[in-house]
mmCIF file of C-alpha atoms in Angstrom:
data_model
loop_
_atom_site.group_PDB
_atom_site.id
_atom_site.type_symbol
_atom_site.label_atom_id
_atom_site.label_comp_id
_atom_site.label_asym_id
_atom_site.label_seq_id
_atom_site.Cartn_x
_atom_site.Cartn_y
_atom_site.Cartn_z
ATOM 1 C CA MET A 705 -13.391 60.858 98.837
ATOM 2 C CA THR A 706 -14.217 57.819 96.690
ATOM 3 C CA GLN A 707 -17.302 55.699 97.168
ATOM 4 C CA SER A 708 -15.139 52.601 97.672
ATOM 5 C CA HIS A 709 -13.389 54.359 100.535
ATOM 6 C CA ARG A 710 -16.726 55.278 102.093
ATOM 7 C CA THR A 711 -18.075 51.721 101.973
ATOM 8 C CA ALA A 712 -14.933 49.947 103.211
ATOM 9 C CA ALA A 713 -15.244 48.354 106.644
ATOM 10 C CA PRO A 714 -14.029 50.731 109.378
ATOM 11 C CA ALA A 715 -11.561 48.117 110.643
ATOM 12 C CA ASP A 716 -10.040 47.764 107.160
ATOM 13 C CA LEU A 717 -9.680 51.533 106.839
ATOM 14 C CA LEU A 718 -8.020 51.761 110.223
ATOM 15 C CA LEU A 719 -5.616 48.872 109.638
ATOM 16 C CA ALA A 720 -4.590 50.324 106.276
ATOM 17 C CA TRP A 721 -3.895 53.630 108.043
ATOM 18 C CA TYR A 722 -1.969 51.812 110.800
ATOM 19 C CA ASP A 723 0.200 49.954 108.310
ATOM 20 C CA ARG A 724 1.397 53.335 107.017
ATOM 21 C CA HIS A 725 1.381 55.497 110.125
ATOM 22 C CA HIS A 726 1.945 53.253 113.196
ATOM 23 C CA ARG A 727 4.169 54.550 115.966
ATOM 24 C CA ASP A 728 7.438 52.700 116.546
ATOM 25 C CA LEU A 729 7.464 51.836 120.245
ATOM 26 C CA PRO A 730 10.073 49.765 122.099
ATOM 27 C CA TRP A 731 7.546 47.149 123.232
ATOM 28 C CA ARG A 732 5.660 46.937 119.937
ATOM 29 C CA VAL A 733 5.912 44.469 117.078
ATOM 30 C CA SER A 734 5.099 46.716 114.125
ATOM 31 C CA PRO A 735 3.489 45.428 110.890
ATOM 32 C CA PRO A 736 6.897 45.291 109.094
ATOM 33 C CA MET A 737 8.346 43.341 112.038
ATOM 34 C CA ALA A 738 5.412 40.941 112.008
ATOM 35 C CA ALA A 739 5.921 40.442 108.274
ATOM 36 C CA ARG A 740 9.477 39.293 109.077
ATOM 37 C CA GLY A 741 8.102 36.670 111.467
ATOM 38 C CA ILE A 742 8.774 38.513 114.744
ATOM 39 C CA ALA A 743 6.175 37.657 117.397
ATOM 40 C CA PRO A 744 5.135 39.855 120.344
ATOM 41 C CA ASP A 745 6.747 39.083 123.708
ATOM 42 C CA PRO A 746 3.945 38.809 126.318
ATOM 43 C CA TYR A 747 6.358 39.927 129.043
ATOM 44 C CA ARG A 748 7.193 43.165 127.257
ATOM 45 C CA ILE A 749 3.534 43.794 126.379
ATOM 46 C CA TRP A 750 2.440 43.222 129.991
ATOM 47 C CA LEU A 751 5.246 45.397 131.385
ATOM 48 C CA SER A 752 4.453 48.265 129.027
ATOM 49 C CA GLU A 753 0.718 48.112 129.709
ATOM 50 C CA VAL A 754 1.230 48.243 133.479
ATOM 51 C CA MET A 755 3.645 51.153 133.132
ATOM 52 C CA LEU A 756 1.359 53.048 130.747
ATOM 53 C CA GLN A 757 -1.571 53.169 133.165
ATOM 54 C CA GLN A 758 -2.145 56.843 134.048
ATOM 55 C CA THR A 759 1.182 57.715 132.386
ATOM 56 C CA THR A 760 2.343 58.969 128.983
ATOM 57 C CA VAL A 761 4.279 56.964 126.409
ATOM 58 C CA GLN A 762 7.140 59.469 126.561
ATOM 59 C CA ALA A 763 7.450 59.123 130.340
ATOM 60 C CA VAL A 764 7.405 55.319 130.170
ATOM 61 C CA LYS A 765 10.086 54.769 127.519
ATOM 62 C CA SER A 766 13.101 55.282 129.810
ATOM 63 C CA TYR A 767 11.580 53.153 132.592
ATOM 64 C CA PHE A 768 10.768 50.378 130.125
ATOM 65 C CA ALA A 769 14.335 50.431 128.812
ATOM 66 C CA LEU A 770 15.708 50.276 132.366
ATOM 67 C CA PHE A 771 13.472 47.378 133.439
ATOM 68 C CA THR A 772 14.047 45.269 130.337
ATOM 69 C CA ALA A 773 17.802 45.831 130.534
ATOM 70 C CA ARG A 774 17.959 44.820 134.214
ATOM 71 C CA TRP A 775 15.312 42.093 134.029
ATOM 72 C CA PRO A 776 14.995 40.788 130.443
ATOM 73 C CA THR A 777 12.441 38.097 131.312
ATOM 74 C CA VAL A 778 9.531 37.742 133.697
ATOM 75 C CA THR A 779 11.529 35.194 135.699
ATOM 76 C CA ASP A 780 14.376 37.689 136.090
ATOM 77 C CA LEU A 781 11.903 40.240 137.446
ATOM 78 C CA ALA A 782 10.328 37.655 139.750
ATOM 79 C CA ARG A 783 13.729 36.935 141.296
ATOM 80 C CA ALA A 784 14.654 40.593 141.682
ATOM 81 C CA ASP A 785 14.940 42.233 145.072
ATOM 82 C CA ASN A 786 11.750 44.111 146.005
ATOM 83 C CA GLU A 787 13.697 47.210 146.989
ATOM 84 C CA ASP A 788 15.527 47.263 143.647
ATOM 85 C CA VAL A 789 12.206 47.119 141.792
ATOM 86 C CA MET A 790 10.761 49.971 143.855
ATOM 87 C CA LYS A 791 13.905 52.057 143.308
ATOM 88 C CA SER A 792 13.708 51.502 139.561
ATOM 89 C CA TRP A 793 10.016 52.438 139.571
ATOM 90 C CA ALA A 794 10.488 55.622 141.635
ATOM 91 C CA GLY A 795 9.099 58.672 139.846
ATOM 92 C CA LEU A 796 6.668 56.730 137.654
ATOM 93 C CA GLY A 797 3.888 57.098 140.243
ATOM 94 C CA TYR A 798 0.960 54.923 141.329
ATOM 95 C CA TYR A 799 3.246 52.727 143.397
ATOM 96 C CA ALA A 800 0.697 49.988 144.022
ATOM 97 C CA ARG A 801 1.371 49.094 140.378
ATOM 98 C CA ALA A 802 5.016 48.383 141.212
ATOM 99 C CA ARG A 803 4.085 46.139 144.130
ATOM 100 C CA ASN A 804 1.568 44.251 141.994
ATOM 101 C CA LEU A 805 4.084 44.108 139.132
ATOM 102 C CA LYS A 806 6.452 42.121 141.341
ATOM 103 C CA LYS A 807 3.667 39.861 142.630
ATOM 104 C CA CYS A 808 2.426 39.213 139.102
ATOM 105 C CA ALA A 809 5.932 38.371 137.885
ATOM 106 C CA GLU A 810 6.307 35.903 140.743
ATOM 107 C CA ALA A 811 2.954 34.296 139.936
ATOM 108 C CA VAL A 812 3.821 33.898 136.238
ATOM 109 C CA ALA A 813 7.349 32.659 136.935
ATOM 110 C CA PHE A 814 6.663 30.289 139.805
ATOM 111 C CA GLU A 815 3.046 29.201 139.256
ATOM 112 C CA HIS A 816 2.829 29.266 135.441
ATOM 113 C CA GLY A 817 6.326 28.178 134.485
ATOM 114 C CA GLY A 818 7.256 31.621 133.199
ATOM 115 C CA VAL A 819 4.457 31.563 130.612
ATOM 116 C CA PHE A 820 1.675 34.164 130.651
ATOM 117 C CA PRO A 821 -1.917 32.887 130.328
ATOM 118 C CA ASP A 822 -3.229 33.649 126.833
ATOM 119 C CA THR A 823 -6.872 34.400 127.695
ATOM 120 C CA GLU A 824 -8.521 37.385 129.358
ATOM 121 C CA ASP A 825 -9.848 35.248 132.211
ATOM 122 C CA GLY A 826 -6.468 33.662 132.811
ATOM 123 C CA LEU A 827 -4.740 37.030 132.778
ATOM 124 C CA LYS A 828 -7.284 38.613 135.140
ATOM 125 C CA ALA A 829 -6.499 35.910 137.697
ATOM 126 C CA LEU A 830 -2.991 37.371 138.038
ATOM 127 C CA PRO A 831 -2.186 40.098 140.614
ATOM 128 C CA GLY A 832 -2.719 43.650 139.396
ATOM 129 C CA ILE A 833 -4.329 42.771 136.042
ATOM 130 C CA GLY A 834 -7.814 44.190 135.538
ATOM 131 C CA ASP A 835 -10.247 44.225 132.643
ATOM 132 C CA TYR A 836 -8.384 46.701 130.443
ATOM 133 C CA THR A 837 -4.904 45.239 130.934
ATOM 134 C CA ALA A 838 -6.153 41.687 130.389
ATOM 135 C CA ALA A 839 -7.880 42.695 127.157
ATOM 136 C CA ALA A 840 -4.819 44.587 125.923
ATOM 137 C CA ILE A 841 -2.404 41.725 126.610
ATOM 138 C CA ALA A 842 -4.784 39.133 125.156
ATOM 139 C CA ALA A 843 -5.188 41.148 121.951
ATOM 140 C CA ILE A 844 -1.661 42.487 121.457
ATOM 141 C CA ALA A 845 0.407 39.566 122.765
ATOM 142 C CA PHE A 846 -1.851 36.674 121.740
ATOM 143 C CA ASN A 847 -4.007 38.142 118.938
ATOM 144 C CA ARG A 848 -7.223 37.347 120.798
ATOM 145 C CA LYS A 849 -10.381 39.169 119.694
ATOM 146 C CA SER A 850 -10.646 41.352 122.791
ATOM 147 C CA ALA A 851 -12.283 44.754 123.206
ATOM 148 C CA VAL A 852 -9.476 47.078 124.308
ATOM 149 C CA LEU A 853 -10.693 50.362 125.774
ATOM 150 C CA ASP A 854 -8.224 52.948 127.052
ATOM 151 C CA GLY A 855 -8.520 56.736 127.148
ATOM 152 C CA ASN A 856 -7.440 57.155 123.540
ATOM 153 C CA VAL A 857 -9.921 54.550 122.333
ATOM 154 C CA GLU A 858 -12.717 56.114 124.399
ATOM 155 C CA ARG A 859 -12.124 59.417 122.634
ATOM 156 C CA VAL A 860 -12.182 57.841 119.155
ATOM 157 C CA VAL A 861 -15.330 55.804 119.812
ATOM 158 C CA SER A 862 -17.203 58.618 121.523
ATOM 159 C CA ARG A 863 -16.682 60.894 118.508
ATOM 160 C CA LEU A 864 -17.212 58.219 115.874
ATOM 161 C CA HIS A 865 -20.579 57.255 117.389
ATOM 162 C CA ALA A 866 -21.513 60.626 118.977
ATOM 163 C CA ILE A 867 -21.991 59.054 122.403
ATOM 164 C CA GLU A 868 -23.807 61.512 124.634
ATOM 165 C CA THR A 869 -23.597 59.497 127.855
ATOM 166 C CA PRO A 870 -20.803 60.970 129.981
ATOM 167 C CA LEU A 871 -17.868 58.968 131.253
ATOM 168 C CA PRO A 872 -17.523 56.799 133.236
ATOM 169 C CA ALA A 873 -21.129 55.666 132.717
ATOM 170 C CA ALA A 874 -20.510 55.362 128.960
ATOM 171 C CA LYS A 875 -17.784 52.701 129.310
ATOM 172 C CA PRO A 876 -20.043 49.623 128.858
ATOM 173 C CA GLU A 877 -21.573 51.129 125.691
ATOM 174 C CA MET A 878 -18.126 52.023 124.373
ATOM 175 C CA ARG A 879 -16.735 48.568 125.127
ATOM 176 C CA ALA A 880 -19.617 46.937 123.262
ATOM 177 C CA LEU A 881 -18.999 49.143 120.224
ATOM 178 C CA VAL A 882 -15.272 48.366 120.251
ATOM 179 C CA ALA A 883 -16.057 44.652 120.471
ATOM 180 C CA GLU A 884 -18.341 44.995 117.450
ATOM 181 C CA MET A 885 -15.679 46.894 115.486
ATOM 182 C CA THR A 886 -12.771 44.560 116.327
ATOM 183 C CA PRO A 887 -12.013 42.227 113.418
ATOM 184 C CA GLU A 888 -11.299 38.510 113.640
ATOM 185 C CA ASP A 889 -8.110 39.105 111.663
ATOM 186 C CA ARG A 890 -5.381 41.217 113.299
ATOM 187 C CA PRO A 891 -7.265 42.159 116.495
ATOM 188 C CA GLY A 892 -3.971 43.065 118.178
ATOM 189 C CA ASP A 893 -3.028 45.482 115.412
ATOM 190 C CA PHE A 894 -6.560 46.892 115.477
ATOM 191 C CA ALA A 895 -6.280 47.608 119.225
ATOM 192 C CA GLN A 896 -2.920 49.340 118.767
ATOM 193 C CA ALA A 897 -4.233 51.229 115.739
ATOM 194 C CA MET A 898 -7.127 52.610 117.782
ATOM 195 C CA MET A 899 -4.672 53.736 120.457
ATOM 196 C CA ASP A 900 -2.391 55.365 117.881
ATOM 197 C CA LEU A 901 -5.312 57.094 116.192
ATOM 198 C CA GLY A 902 -6.394 58.628 119.495
ATOM 199 C CA ALA A 903 -2.839 59.616 120.395
ATOM 200 C CA THR A 904 -1.861 61.200 117.079
ATOM 201 C CA ILE A 905 -4.986 62.165 115.089
ATOM 202 C CA CYS A 906 -8.130 62.083 117.247
ATOM 203 C CA THR A 907 -6.432 64.112 119.970
ATOM 204 C CA PRO A 908 -8.179 65.878 122.882
ATOM 205 C CA ARG A 909 -7.486 69.318 121.370
ATOM 206 C CA ARG A 910 -7.386 70.268 117.688
ATOM 207 C CA PRO A 911 -7.895 66.782 116.236
ATOM 208 C CA ALA A 912 -6.610 66.352 112.681
ATOM 209 C CA CYS A 913 -9.965 65.187 111.341
ATOM 210 C CA ALA A 914 -8.968 65.639 107.689
ATOM 211 C CA LEU A 915 -6.340 62.908 108.138
ATOM 212 C CA CYS A 916 -8.564 60.463 110.037
ATOM 213 C CA PRO A 917 -9.484 57.195 108.286
ATOM 214 C CA PHE A 918 -12.898 57.365 110.004
ATOM 215 C CA ASN A 919 -13.802 60.903 108.901
ATOM 216 C CA ALA A 920 -16.456 59.774 106.397
ATOM 217 C CA ASP A 921 -18.239 57.786 109.117
ATOM 218 C CA CYS A 922 -17.730 60.080 112.130
ATOM 219 C CA ARG A 923 -21.089 61.187 113.526
ATOM 220 C CA VAL A 924 -19.634 64.182 115.368
ATOM 221 C CA LEU A 925 -17.550 65.635 112.554
ATOM 222 C CA GLY A 926 -19.407 68.499 110.853
ATOM 223 C CA ARG A 927 -22.270 68.411 113.376
ATOM 224 C CA ASP A 928 -20.643 69.282 116.679
ATOM 225 C CA ASP A 929 -17.267 70.224 118.134
ATOM 226 C CA PRO A 930 -15.186 67.026 118.467
ATOM 227 C CA GLU A 931 -13.391 68.545 121.444
ATOM 228 C CA LEU A 932 -16.628 68.230 123.440
ATOM 229 C CA TYR A 933 -16.327 64.419 123.250
ATOM 230 C CA PRO A 934 -16.141 62.231 125.170
ATOM 231 C CA ARG A 935 -18.735 63.777 127.423
ATOM 232 C CA LYS A 936 -17.584 63.801 131.013
ATOM 233 C CA ALA A 937 -19.429 64.052 134.276
ATOM 234 C CA ALA A 938 -18.620 67.168 136.288
ATOM 235 C CA LYS A 939 -15.466 66.619 138.313
ATOM 236 C CA LYS A 940 -15.676 66.799 142.064
ATOM 237 C CA GLU A 941 -13.279 69.257 143.612
ATOM 238 C CA LYS A 942 -10.313 67.428 145.115
ATOM 239 C CA PRO A 943 -9.944 67.759 148.878
ATOM 240 C CA VAL A 944 -6.780 69.413 150.173
ATOM 241 C CA ARG A 945 -4.748 67.598 152.818
ATOM 242 C CA LEU A 946 -1.996 69.120 154.941
ATOM 243 C CA GLY A 947 1.155 67.685 156.441
ATOM 244 C CA ALA A 948 4.799 68.318 157.223
ATOM 245 C CA ALA A 949 8.098 66.904 155.936
ATOM 246 C CA PHE A 950 11.410 67.097 157.799
ATOM 247 C CA VAL A 951 14.652 67.087 155.812
ATOM 248 C CA ALA A 952 17.632 66.453 158.071
ATOM 249 C CA GLU A 953 21.260 66.628 156.904
ATOM 250 C CA ASP A 954 24.268 65.451 158.853
ATOM 251 C CA GLU A 955 27.692 67.069 158.826
ATOM 252 C CA THR A 956 28.597 65.274 155.562
ATOM 253 C CA GLY A 957 25.458 66.379 153.720
ATOM 254 C CA ALA A 958 23.792 62.969 153.933
ATOM 255 C CA VAL A 959 19.989 63.032 154.257
ATOM 256 C CA PHE A 960 18.012 61.057 156.829
ATOM 257 C CA LEU A 961 15.516 58.690 155.189
ATOM 258 C CA ARG A 962 13.152 55.983 156.297
ATOM 259 C CA LYS A 963 10.853 53.443 154.667
ATOM 260 C CA ARG A 964 7.073 53.739 154.597
ATOM 261 C CA ALA A 965 4.828 50.867 155.671
ATOM 262 C CA GLU A 966 4.284 48.270 152.945
ATOM 263 C CA SER A 967 0.534 48.856 152.801
ATOM 264 C CA GLY A 968 -1.348 52.026 151.965
ATOM 265 C CA LEU A 969 -0.473 55.079 149.890
ATOM 266 C CA LEU A 970 3.156 55.045 148.662
ATOM 267 C CA GLY A 971 3.537 51.708 150.439
ATOM 268 C CA GLY A 972 7.088 50.390 150.637
ATOM 269 C CA MET A 973 8.594 53.589 149.232
ATOM 270 C CA THR A 974 11.335 55.707 150.803
ATOM 271 C CA GLU A 975 10.520 59.029 152.490
ATOM 272 C CA VAL A 976 11.852 61.786 154.664
ATOM 273 C CA PRO A 977 10.180 61.782 158.099
ATOM 274 C CA GLY A 978 6.897 63.624 158.290
ATOM 275 C CA SER A 979 3.542 63.916 159.974
ATOM 276 C CA ALA A 980 0.837 61.276 159.638
ATOM 277 C CA TRP A 981 -1.223 62.650 156.738
ATOM 278 C CA THR A 982 -3.403 60.390 154.618
ATOM 279 C CA ALA A 983 -5.864 60.806 151.750
ATOM 280 C CA ARG A 984 -8.603 61.297 154.369
ATOM 281 C CA ILE A 985 -6.997 63.225 157.241
ATOM 282 C CA ASP A 986 -4.536 66.069 157.738
ATOM 283 C CA GLY A 987 -1.268 65.643 159.559
ATOM 284 C CA GLU A 988 0.461 68.126 161.814
ATOM 285 C CA THR A 989 2.061 71.004 159.914
ATOM 286 C CA ASP A 990 4.469 72.329 162.563
ATOM 287 C CA ILE A 991 7.586 71.023 164.277
ATOM 288 C CA SER A 992 5.527 69.099 166.839
ATOM 289 C CA ALA A 993 5.703 66.247 164.307
ATOM 290 C CA ALA A 994 9.505 66.381 163.987
ATOM 291 C CA PRO A 995 11.202 62.967 164.215
ATOM 292 C CA PHE A 996 13.758 64.241 166.720
ATOM 293 C CA SER A 997 14.777 67.458 168.430
ATOM 294 C CA ALA A 998 16.751 69.856 166.216
ATOM 295 C CA ASP A 999 16.888 73.452 165.081
ATOM 296 C CA TRP A 1000 14.227 73.010 162.387
ATOM 297 C CA GLN A 1001 13.921 75.892 159.939
ATOM 298 C CA ALA A 1002 10.838 76.419 157.772
ATOM 299 C CA CYS A 1003 11.603 76.178 154.049
ATOM 300 C CA GLY A 1004 8.200 76.796 152.533
ATOM 301 C CA THR A 1005 5.512 74.513 151.154
ATOM 302 C CA VAL A 1006 5.328 71.990 148.327
ATOM 303 C CA VAL A 1007 2.140 70.898 146.592
ATOM 304 C CA HIS A 1008 1.579 67.463 145.079
ATOM 305 C CA VAL A 1009 -1.605 66.277 143.400
ATOM 306 C CA PHE A 1010 -2.606 62.647 143.879
ATOM 307 C CA THR A 1011 -5.511 61.008 142.065
ATOM 308 C CA HIS A 1012 -8.079 61.766 144.747
ATOM 309 C CA PHE A 1013 -6.606 64.647 146.734
ATOM 310 C CA GLU A 1014 -4.107 67.480 146.804
ATOM 311 C CA LEU A 1015 -1.350 67.412 149.406
ATOM 312 C CA ARG A 1016 0.367 70.509 150.794
ATOM 313 C CA LEU A 1017 3.480 69.774 152.817
ATOM 314 C CA SER A 1018 5.177 72.308 155.051
ATOM 315 C CA VAL A 1019 8.890 71.572 154.694
ATOM 316 C CA TYR A 1020 11.480 71.966 157.462
ATOM 317 C CA ARG A 1021 15.261 71.549 157.319
ATOM 318 C CA SER A 1022 17.982 71.105 159.890
ATOM 319 C CA VAL A 1023 21.664 70.170 159.989
ATOM 320 C CA VAL A 1024 22.350 67.823 162.894
ATOM 321 C CA PRO A 1025 25.077 65.478 164.115
ATOM 322 C CA ARG A 1026 24.484 61.983 162.770
ATOM 323 C CA ASP A 1027 24.092 60.514 166.263
ATOM 324 C CA ALA A 1028 21.310 63.022 167.098
ATOM 325 C CA GLN A 1029 18.631 61.077 165.229
ATOM 326 C CA SER A 1030 16.415 58.443 166.798
ATOM 327 C CA GLY A 1031 14.074 55.851 165.357
ATOM 328 C CA ALA A 1032 14.297 53.600 162.325
ATOM 329 C CA GLY A 1033 16.005 55.088 159.298
ATOM 330 C CA TRP A 1034 19.345 55.670 157.671
ATOM 331 C CA TRP A 1035 21.599 58.434 156.387
ATOM 332 C CA GLN A 1036 21.789 58.507 152.597
ATOM 333 C CA PRO A 1037 24.692 60.330 150.888
ATOM 334 C CA LYS A 1038 23.352 63.174 148.770
ATOM 335 C CA GLU A 1039 25.246 61.879 145.731
ATOM 336 C CA THR A 1040 23.147 58.686 145.718
ATOM 337 C CA LEU A 1041 19.759 60.118 146.669
ATOM 338 C CA ASP A 1042 18.481 59.790 143.115
ATOM 339 C CA GLY A 1043 18.954 56.026 143.282
ATOM 340 C CA GLU A 1044 16.580 55.627 146.212
ATOM 341 C CA ALA A 1045 12.906 54.653 145.931
ATOM 342 C CA LEU A 1046 11.749 58.209 146.548
ATOM 343 C CA PRO A 1047 8.313 59.107 145.158
ATOM 344 C CA THR A 1048 7.963 62.463 143.432
ATOM 345 C CA VAL A 1049 6.353 64.162 146.432
ATOM 346 C CA MET A 1050 9.372 63.296 148.600
ATOM 347 C CA LYS A 1051 11.800 64.525 145.944
ATOM 348 C CA LYS A 1052 9.859 67.790 145.907
ATOM 349 C CA ALA A 1053 10.177 68.098 149.677
ATOM 350 C CA ILE A 1054 13.919 67.384 149.651
ATOM 351 C CA THR A 1055 14.488 69.826 146.783
ATOM 352 C CA GLN A 1056 12.527 72.509 148.650
ATOM 353 C CA ALA A 1057 14.943 72.141 151.570
ATOM 354 C CA ILE A 1058 18.106 71.394 149.552
ATOM 355 C CA PRO A 1059 17.733 72.909 146.062
ATOM 356 C CA ASP A 1060 20.745 71.085 144.596
ATOM 357 C CA ALA A 1061 19.966 67.692 146.152
ATOM 358 C CA PHE A 1062 19.291 65.932 142.852
ATOM 359 C CA GLN A 1063 21.642 67.883 140.619
ATOM 360 C CA LYS A 1064 24.359 65.738 139.117
ATOM 361 C CA LYS A 1065 27.847 66.973 139.939
ATOM 362 C CA ARG A 1066 29.913 67.878 136.906
ATOM 363 C CA LYS A 1067 33.127 65.959 136.495
ATOM 364 C CA ALA A 1068 36.229 68.079 136.680
#
């Protein structure tokens, strides 16, 4: 490695690497695009950042394509039907994000004339936008000098500076270091470059240190195992909650569904009837919690892991006449189940009872 390479500013090294090796992402304005005069669209940056929280790039791409095709602008999304937004979000998880997404779109469209605020403080005043998202949008959409700190960036910084303080306590120190590293010129590209470096080179396992533009300055490399960074506090064991789910079919094969309350876990989403489990308490696991009288047959158990707890649902199935049901709900044809706002845990329960429920029928 040459001396000039060793003494170059870390930001310059990273941006040079990014110019050659950036990922092409559907919401991103790449360096070649920027050179042609294409500017970032704050709507697309905001939408992608909300979707990417707790989710992988690969999982988000199809949802991003769907949303931007149906609602090309923030005003289009603001005017969309709430149920349509929740249906389009189904399967992406963390459903409070979808509710806040709609509220934020409405705030931007109807209170800000369809124009996103271009400062961190202005962005944080919008529904569902916290410190990280505000910094990311400010940097990437508006080229503000903001310290952007996501999981990928935490990994890069912790190894580069050999930070021994475990997460989450190390976040303030990491944010200060990122702020110090962020250049006045191209802060948006710098933020995206840090993310790309963590996603493709400085990976959790088997990082490609020989290819890293920071390898001459990395305090961990050659002294300790990079995989041990960032340090993390010991995880608490997740509590296990129990409940029951009841999958009823009528004589046509339609499935009985209902809508969850707007507030709370999975608020506003569609579900099959079940017992009253929460993140803090168990629900009934037997047919005493059935929504109506029927010949309920046990179909086994499904397990779903939420952020703070693990849920184990005992699943029951019955075929009943349509007029046998009582209470609020509706019968959904099996062919259109996949278009409903069903969270993953409910799809698991339905599939446990009806294995082919979400299989597309082949055309003759």
